[in-house]
mmCIF file of C-alpha atoms in Angstrom:
data_model
loop_
_atom_site.group_PDB
_atom_site.id
_atom_site.type_symbol
_atom_site.label_atom_id
_atom_site.label_comp_id
_atom_site.label_asym_id
_atom_site.label_seq_id
_atom_site.Cartn_x
_atom_site.Cartn_y
_atom_site.Cartn_z
ATOM 1 C CA MET V 274 0.000 0.000 0.000
ATOM 2 C CA HIS V 275 2.850 2.276 0.813
ATOM 3 C CA GLU V 276 4.500 1.502 -2.503
ATOM 4 C CA TYR V 277 1.195 2.064 -4.276
ATOM 5 C CA LYS V 278 0.807 5.433 -2.613
ATOM 6 C CA LEU V 279 4.310 6.377 -3.641
ATOM 7 C CA GLN V 280 3.672 5.372 -7.215
ATOM 8 C CA ARG V 281 0.375 7.188 -7.133
ATOM 9 C CA GLU V 282 2.043 10.328 -5.829
ATOM 10 C CA ARG V 283 4.724 9.999 -8.491
ATOM 11 C CA ALA V 284 2.025 9.621 -11.154
ATOM 12 C CA ASN V 285 0.108 12.629 -9.839
ATOM 13 C CA LYS V 286 3.285 14.585 -9.634
ATOM 14 C CA ALA V 287 4.174 13.595 -13.188
ATOM 15 C CA GLU V 288 0.693 14.521 -14.349
ATOM 16 C CA MET V 289 0.942 17.855 -12.541
ATOM 17 C CA GLN V 290 4.349 18.509 -14.069
ATOM 18 C CA ALA V 291 2.983 17.576 -17.500
ATOM 19 C CA ALA V 292 -0.015 19.839 -16.944
ATOM 20 C CA HIS V 293 2.343 22.598 -15.770
ATOM 21 C CA HIS V 294 4.536 22.083 -18.828
ATOM 22 C CA LYS V 295 1.450 22.194 -21.052
ATOM 23 C CA LEU V 296 0.274 25.340 -19.276
ATOM 24 C CA VAL V 297 3.691 26.946 -19.722
ATOM 25 C CA PHE V 298 3.712 25.847 -23.348
ATOM 26 C CA TYR V 299 0.244 27.285 -23.918
ATOM 27 C CA ARG V 300 1.241 30.522 -22.178
ATOM 28 C CA ILE V 301 4.344 30.769 -24.308
ATOM 29 C CA ALA V 302 2.311 29.973 -27.421
ATOM 30 C CA VAL V 303 -0.334 32.544 -26.486
ATOM 31 C CA THR V 304 2.362 35.112 -25.697
ATOM 32 C CA LEU V 305 4.087 34.416 -29.000
ATOM 33 C CA GLY V 306 0.725 34.645 -30.755
ATOM 34 C CA VAL V 307 -0.004 37.966 -29.071
ATOM 35 C CA VAL V 308 3.492 39.237 -29.910
ATOM 36 C CA ILE V 309 3.116 38.091 -33.518
ATOM 37 C CA LEU V 310 -0.332 39.695 -33.696
ATOM 38 C CA ILE V 311 1.064 42.930 -32.270
ATOM 39 C CA LEU V 312 3.940 42.810 -34.742
ATOM 40 C CA LEU V 313 1.509 42.184 -37.588
ATOM 41 C CA LEU V 314 -0.627 45.103 -36.426
ATOM 42 C CA LEU V 315 2.437 47.314 -36.164
ATOM 43 C CA LEU V 316 3.586 46.194 -39.605
ATOM 44 C CA HIS V 317 0.129 46.921 -40.977
ATOM 45 C CA ARG V 318 0.119 50.353 -39.369
ATOM 46 C CA ILE V 319 3.592 51.046 -40.742
ATOM 47 C CA ARG V 320 2.469 50.009 -44.228
ATOM 48 C CA VAL V 321 -0.680 52.113 -43.966
ATOM 49 C CA HIS V 322 1.318 55.079 -42.692
ATOM 50 C CA LYS V 323 3.899 54.600 -45.412
ATOM 51 C CA GLN V 324 1.184 54.413 -48.048
ATOM 52 C CA LYS V 325 -0.421 57.530 -46.607
ATOM 53 C CA LEU V 326 2.912 59.367 -46.669
ATOM 54 C CA THR V 327 3.467 58.227 -50.247
ATOM 55 C CA GLU V 328 0.039 59.500 -51.268
ATOM 56 C CA GLU V 329 0.630 62.798 -49.434
ATOM 57 C CA LEU V 330 4.018 63.119 -51.123
ATOM 58 C CA LYS V 331 2.458 62.463 -54.517
ATOM 59 C CA ALA V 332 -0.288 64.971 -53.764
ATOM 60 C CA THR V 333 2.314 67.539 -52.668
ATOM 61 C CA GLN V 334 4.393 66.899 -55.778
ATOM 62 C CA TRP V 335 1.294 67.200 -57.928
ATOM 63 C CA MET V 336 0.361 70.488 -56.248
ATOM 64 C CA ARG V 337 3.892 71.777 -56.752
ATOM 65 C CA MET V 338 3.762 70.754 -60.390
ATOM 66 C CA GLU V 339 0.429 72.532 -60.782
ATOM 67 C CA GLU V 340 1.821 75.634 -59.035
ATOM 68 C CA THR V 341 4.926 75.518 -61.251
ATOM 69 C CA LEU V 342 2.746 75.133 -64.328
ATOM 70 C CA LYS V 343 0.523 78.023 -63.245
ATOM 71 C CA ARG V 344 3.590 80.145 -62.539
ATOM 72 C CA LYS V 345 5.015 79.296 -65.957
ATOM 73 C CA GLU V 346 1.692 80.127 -67.572
ATOM 74 C CA ALA V 347 1.614 83.425 -65.659
ATOM 75 C CA GLU V 348 5.188 84.176 -66.762
ATOM 76 C CA VAL V 349 4.313 83.390 -70.379
ATOM 77 C CA ALA V 350 1.195 85.556 -70.140
ATOM 78 C CA LEU V 351 3.262 88.362 -68.587
ATOM 79 C CA ALA V 352 5.886 88.006 -71.306
ATOM 80 C CA HIS V 353 3.167 88.182 -73.961
ATOM 81 C CA GLU V 354 1.672 91.237 -72.251
ATOM 82 C CA GLN V 355 5.084 92.900 -72.056
ATOM 83 C CA GLU V 356 5.709 92.053 -75.686
ATOM 84 C CA LYS V 357 2.326 93.518 -76.555
ATOM 85 C CA LEU V 358 3.114 96.684 -74.587
ATOM 86 C CA LYS V 359 6.508 96.937 -76.274
ATOM 87 C CA GLN V 360 4.886 96.554 -79.662
ATOM 88 C CA GLN V 361 2.333 99.223 -78.747
ATOM 89 C CA GLU V 362 5.166 101.488 -77.619
ATOM 90 C CA ILE V 363 7.023 100.834 -80.875
ATOM 91 C CA ASP V 364 3.873 101.593 -82.854
ATOM 92 C CA ARG V 365 3.358 104.755 -80.814
ATOM 93 C CA LEU V 366 6.958 105.835 -81.388
ATOM 94 C CA ASN V 367 6.667 105.067 -85.088
ATOM 95 C CA LYS V 368 3.544 107.190 -85.255
ATOM 96 C CA SER V 369 5.330 109.936 -83.310
ATOM 97 C CA VAL V 370 8.290 109.785 -85.672
ATOM 98 C CA ALA V 371 5.989 109.876 -88.669
ATOM 99 C CA TYR V 372 4.120 112.817 -87.174
ATOM 100 C CA TYR V 373 7.403 114.466 -86.289
ATOM 101 C CA ARG V 374 8.639 114.136 -89.878
ATOM 102 C CA GLN V 375 5.411 115.595 -91.167
ATOM 103 C CA LEU V 376 5.748 118.396 -88.626
ATOM 104 C CA ASN V 377 9.277 119.172 -89.802
ATOM 105 C CA ALA V 378 8.115 119.037 -93.409
ATOM 106 C CA ILE V 379 5.621 121.777 -92.545
ATOM 107 C CA THR V 380 7.777 123.751 -90.085
ATOM 108 C CA LEU V 381 10.964 124.044 -92.146
ATOM 109 C CA PRO V 382 9.396 125.693 -95.195
ATOM 110 C CA SER V 383 7.440 127.954 -92.848
ATOM 111 C CA LEU V 384 10.656 129.019 -91.134
ATOM 112 C CA LEU V 385 12.435 129.537 -94.413
ATOM 113 C CA ARG V 386 9.682 131.881 -95.564
ATOM 114 C CA LYS V 387 10.450 134.119 -92.566
ATOM 115 C CA ARG V 388 13.737 135.300 -94.093
ATOM 116 C CA ASN V 389 13.931 138.977 -94.700
ATOM 117 C CA SER V 390 15.339 140.642 -97.796
ATOM 118 C CA GLN V 391 18.894 140.084 -96.491
ATOM 119 C CA GLY V 392 18.174 136.354 -95.968
ATOM 120 C CA ALA V 393 18.102 136.515 -92.135
ATOM 121 C CA LEU V 394 15.466 134.705 -90.066
ATOM 122 C CA HIS V 395 13.400 136.573 -87.476
ATOM 123 C CA LEU V 396 10.810 134.586 -85.502
ATOM 124 C CA THR V 397 8.031 136.302 -83.600
ATOM 125 C CA GLU V 398 6.851 135.296 -80.127
ATOM 126 C CA GLU V 399 3.789 133.727 -81.705
ATOM 127 C CA GLU V 400 5.958 131.621 -84.002
ATOM 128 C CA TRP V 401 8.123 130.519 -81.062
ATOM 129 C CA ASP V 402 4.941 129.521 -79.206
ATOM 130 C CA ILE V 403 3.853 127.453 -82.198
ATOM 131 C CA ILE V 404 7.230 125.693 -82.274
ATOM 132 C CA GLN V 405 6.954 124.851 -78.559
ATOM 133 C CA GLN V 406 3.362 123.682 -78.947
ATOM 134 C CA ASN V 407 4.341 121.471 -81.864
ATOM 135 C CA ALA V 408 7.222 119.962 -79.873
ATOM 136 C CA ASP V 409 4.936 119.365 -76.869
ATOM 137 C CA THR V 410 2.239 117.775 -79.035
ATOM 138 C CA CYS V 411 4.641 115.524 -80.898
ATOM 139 C CA PHE V 412 6.848 114.565 -77.944
ATOM 140 C CA GLU V 413 4.376 114.258 -75.037
ATOM 141 C CA GLY V 414 4.823 117.562 -73.230
ATOM 142 C CA PHE V 415 8.512 117.939 -74.054
ATOM 143 C CA THR V 416 8.986 121.431 -72.615
ATOM 144 C CA ARG V 417 6.904 120.627 -69.508
ATOM 145 C CA ARG V 418 8.993 117.544 -68.758
ATOM 146 C CA LEU V 419 12.175 119.458 -69.455
ATOM 147 C CA LYS V 420 11.160 122.240 -67.034
ATOM 148 C CA GLU V 421 10.348 119.699 -64.308
ATOM 149 C CA CYS V 422 13.722 117.963 -64.644
ATOM 150 C CA TYR V 423 15.788 121.105 -65.282
ATOM 151 C CA PRO V 424 14.094 124.131 -63.674
ATOM 152 C CA GLN V 425 17.318 126.148 -64.127
ATOM 153 C CA LEU V 426 16.715 126.401 -67.901
ATOM 154 C CA THR V 427 15.564 129.755 -69.235
ATOM 155 C CA GLU V 428 12.754 130.215 -71.748
ATOM 156 C CA GLU V 429 15.314 130.914 -74.478
ATOM 157 C CA GLU V 430 17.167 127.669 -73.637
ATOM 158 C CA LEU V 431 13.895 125.713 -73.711
ATOM 159 C CA ARG V 432 13.195 127.080 -77.192
ATOM 160 C CA PHE V 433 16.659 126.064 -78.310
ATOM 161 C CA CYS V 434 16.053 122.548 -76.941
ATOM 162 C CA CYS V 435 12.807 122.381 -78.933
ATOM 163 C CA LEU V 436 14.679 123.159 -82.159
ATOM 164 C CA VAL V 437 17.288 120.504 -81.349
ATOM 165 C CA LYS V 438 14.510 118.042 -80.498
ATOM 166 C CA MET V 439 12.981 118.717 -83.923
ATOM 167 C CA ASP V 440 16.366 117.770 -85.411
ATOM 168 C CA LEU V 441 16.758 121.016 -87.329
ATOM 169 C CA PRO V 442 20.021 121.221 -89.282
ATOM 170 C CA MET V 443 22.936 123.185 -87.864
ATOM 171 C CA SER V 444 22.773 125.626 -90.776
ATOM 172 C CA LEU V 445 19.152 126.521 -89.994
ATOM 173 C CA LEU V 446 19.902 126.933 -86.277
ATOM 174 C CA SER V 447 22.746 129.220 -87.239
ATOM 175 C CA GLU V 448 20.382 131.324 -89.345
ATOM 176 C CA ILE V 449 17.710 131.484 -86.621
ATOM 177 C CA TYR V 450 20.164 132.738 -83.987
ATOM 178 C CA HIS V 451 22.322 134.763 -86.406
ATOM 179 C CA ILE V 452 25.518 133.144 -85.198
ATOM 180 C CA ALA V 453 28.104 130.809 -86.706
ATOM 181 C CA LYS V 454 27.764 127.048 -86.589
ATOM 182 C CA GLY V 455 30.674 126.873 -84.157
ATOM 183 C CA SER V 456 28.751 129.128 -81.773
ATOM 184 C CA ILE V 457 25.766 126.766 -82.010
ATOM 185 C CA SER V 458 28.078 123.892 -81.016
ATOM 186 C CA ARG V 459 29.456 125.898 -78.073
ATOM 187 C CA ARG V 460 25.910 126.733 -77.013
ATOM 188 C CA LYS V 461 25.103 123.020 -76.937
ATOM 189 C CA MET V 462 28.211 122.357 -74.850
ATOM 190 C CA ARG V 463 27.219 125.050 -72.309
ATOM 191 C CA LEU V 464 23.733 123.564 -72.011
ATOM 192 C CA LYS V 465 25.207 120.091 -71.619
ATOM 193 C CA GLU V 466 27.301 121.310 -68.680
ATOM 194 C CA LYS V 467 24.383 123.247 -67.198
ATOM 195 C CA MET V 468 22.135 120.166 -67.349
ATOM 196 C CA HIS V 469 24.957 117.870 -66.096
ATOM 197 C CA ILE V 470 24.586 115.530 -69.071
ATOM 198 C CA GLU V 471 27.090 112.655 -69.037
ATOM 199 C CA ASN V 472 27.898 109.667 -71.257
ATOM 200 C CA SER V 473 26.166 111.151 -74.308
ATOM 201 C CA SER V 474 26.165 114.204 -76.517
ATOM 202 C CA PHE V 475 23.661 117.020 -76.052
ATOM 203 C CA ASP V 476 21.862 116.074 -79.278
ATOM 204 C CA GLU V 477 21.613 112.395 -78.287
ATOM 205 C CA PHE V 478 20.275 113.302 -74.846
ATOM 206 C CA ILE V 479 17.624 115.685 -76.190
ATOM 207 C CA THR V 480 16.597 113.197 -78.891
ATOM 208 C CA ALA V 481 16.105 110.439 -76.313
ATOM 209 C CA PHE V 482 14.452 112.690 -73.691
#
């Protein structure tokens, strides 16, 4: 009976150890399963997050491409507008030049008819006013702009600038002022110094003004 009890205890103990081992095995298996499940969930979340980031990156790149395209389109439109404005300015200048040539074609014979019997030119105040008005009309307020930029100029100097602006020949200027051509050149040099003109001649400056 004692031996039987011992064997029985050993059998129970063995069964308990086997049950404990099974329980430990199941716990380990469950733990591994939970860990694997957690890892799978984390992997899934990482993939989802990565996919989301990829989509956001693509969306951002697409938006940048659209913005770049819009900016390029705006630049092209601006370039076309600037080109259009330049062409309009060229057309306006061409019209001004054409009008200016017509004006000279009318003004020069009119001035030449003012010679007296000795061949000298004498312009009245009214005729000087007409010359200034013609210069202002043809060259967008030439004398007004000149006065604003160079208030030190006298009325006589403004009239002289108008004649230079109209590109009258040196010989005609000499006749109008009754002085030699060299004196006309010196007069231009004095005005150039008075107006502080640099990097260009007086004629070039007045023509471009």
